[in-house]
C-alpha positions in Angstrom: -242.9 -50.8 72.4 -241.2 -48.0 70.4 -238.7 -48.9 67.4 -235.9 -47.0 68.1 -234.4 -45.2 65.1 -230.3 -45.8 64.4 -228.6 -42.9 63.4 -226.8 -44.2 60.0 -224.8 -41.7 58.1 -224.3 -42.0 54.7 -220.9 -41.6 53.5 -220.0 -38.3 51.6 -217.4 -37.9 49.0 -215.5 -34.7 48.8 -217.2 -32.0 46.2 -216.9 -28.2 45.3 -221.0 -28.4 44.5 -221.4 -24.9 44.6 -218.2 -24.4 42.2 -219.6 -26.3 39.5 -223.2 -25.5 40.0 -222.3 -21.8 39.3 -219.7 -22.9 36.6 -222.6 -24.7 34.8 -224.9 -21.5 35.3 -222.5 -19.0 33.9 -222.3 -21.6 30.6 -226.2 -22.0 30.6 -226.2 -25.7 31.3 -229.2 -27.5 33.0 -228.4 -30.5 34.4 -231.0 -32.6 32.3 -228.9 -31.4 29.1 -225.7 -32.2 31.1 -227.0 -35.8 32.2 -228.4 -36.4 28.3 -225.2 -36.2 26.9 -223.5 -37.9 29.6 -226.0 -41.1 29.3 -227.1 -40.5 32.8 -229.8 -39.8 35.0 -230.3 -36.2 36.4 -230.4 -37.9 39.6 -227.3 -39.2 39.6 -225.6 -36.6 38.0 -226.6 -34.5 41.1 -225.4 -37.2 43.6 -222.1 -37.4 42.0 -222.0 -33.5 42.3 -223.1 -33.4 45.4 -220.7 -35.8 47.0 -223.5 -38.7 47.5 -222.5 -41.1 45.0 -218.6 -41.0 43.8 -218.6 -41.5 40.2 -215.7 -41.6 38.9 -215.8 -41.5 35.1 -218.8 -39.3 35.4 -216.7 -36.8 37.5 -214.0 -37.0 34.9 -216.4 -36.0 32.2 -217.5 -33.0 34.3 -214.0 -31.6 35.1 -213.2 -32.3 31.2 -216.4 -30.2 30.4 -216.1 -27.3 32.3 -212.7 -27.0 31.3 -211.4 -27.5 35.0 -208.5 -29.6 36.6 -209.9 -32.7 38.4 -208.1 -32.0 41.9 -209.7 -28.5 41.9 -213.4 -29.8 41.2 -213.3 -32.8 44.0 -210.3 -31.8 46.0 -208.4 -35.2 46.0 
């Protein structure tokens, strides 16, 4: 008997990833320092950017460090 496999979609919350990835590149930011001084995993710093995990106060302190309006960085 073959399992079948459900197709479950995790739920995604709106991001500009690419925006802030090259925001952070221009400044010379890695992630890990990012996370550090945030008090967060690199891992989760990516899924907040990324749209996987929403993050709120994290995503505040993000838009507050690159300087950017909120609604621009996750289009709510």
């Amino acid at each position: 008997m073959m399992v079948k496999k459900r197709n479950i979609k995790k739920q995604r919350y709106k991001t500009n990833a690419r925006l802030i990835k090259s925001l952070l590149v221009l400044r010379g930011v890695k992630l890990v320092d990012l996370a550090k001084e945030f008090g967060i995993t690199k891992q989760y710093l990516w899924y907040v950017i990324h749209g996987r995990r929403k993050g709120e106060r994290i995503r505040k302190k993000i838009a507050q460090f690159l300087g950017m309006p909120y609604d621009q960085l996750w289009g709510e």
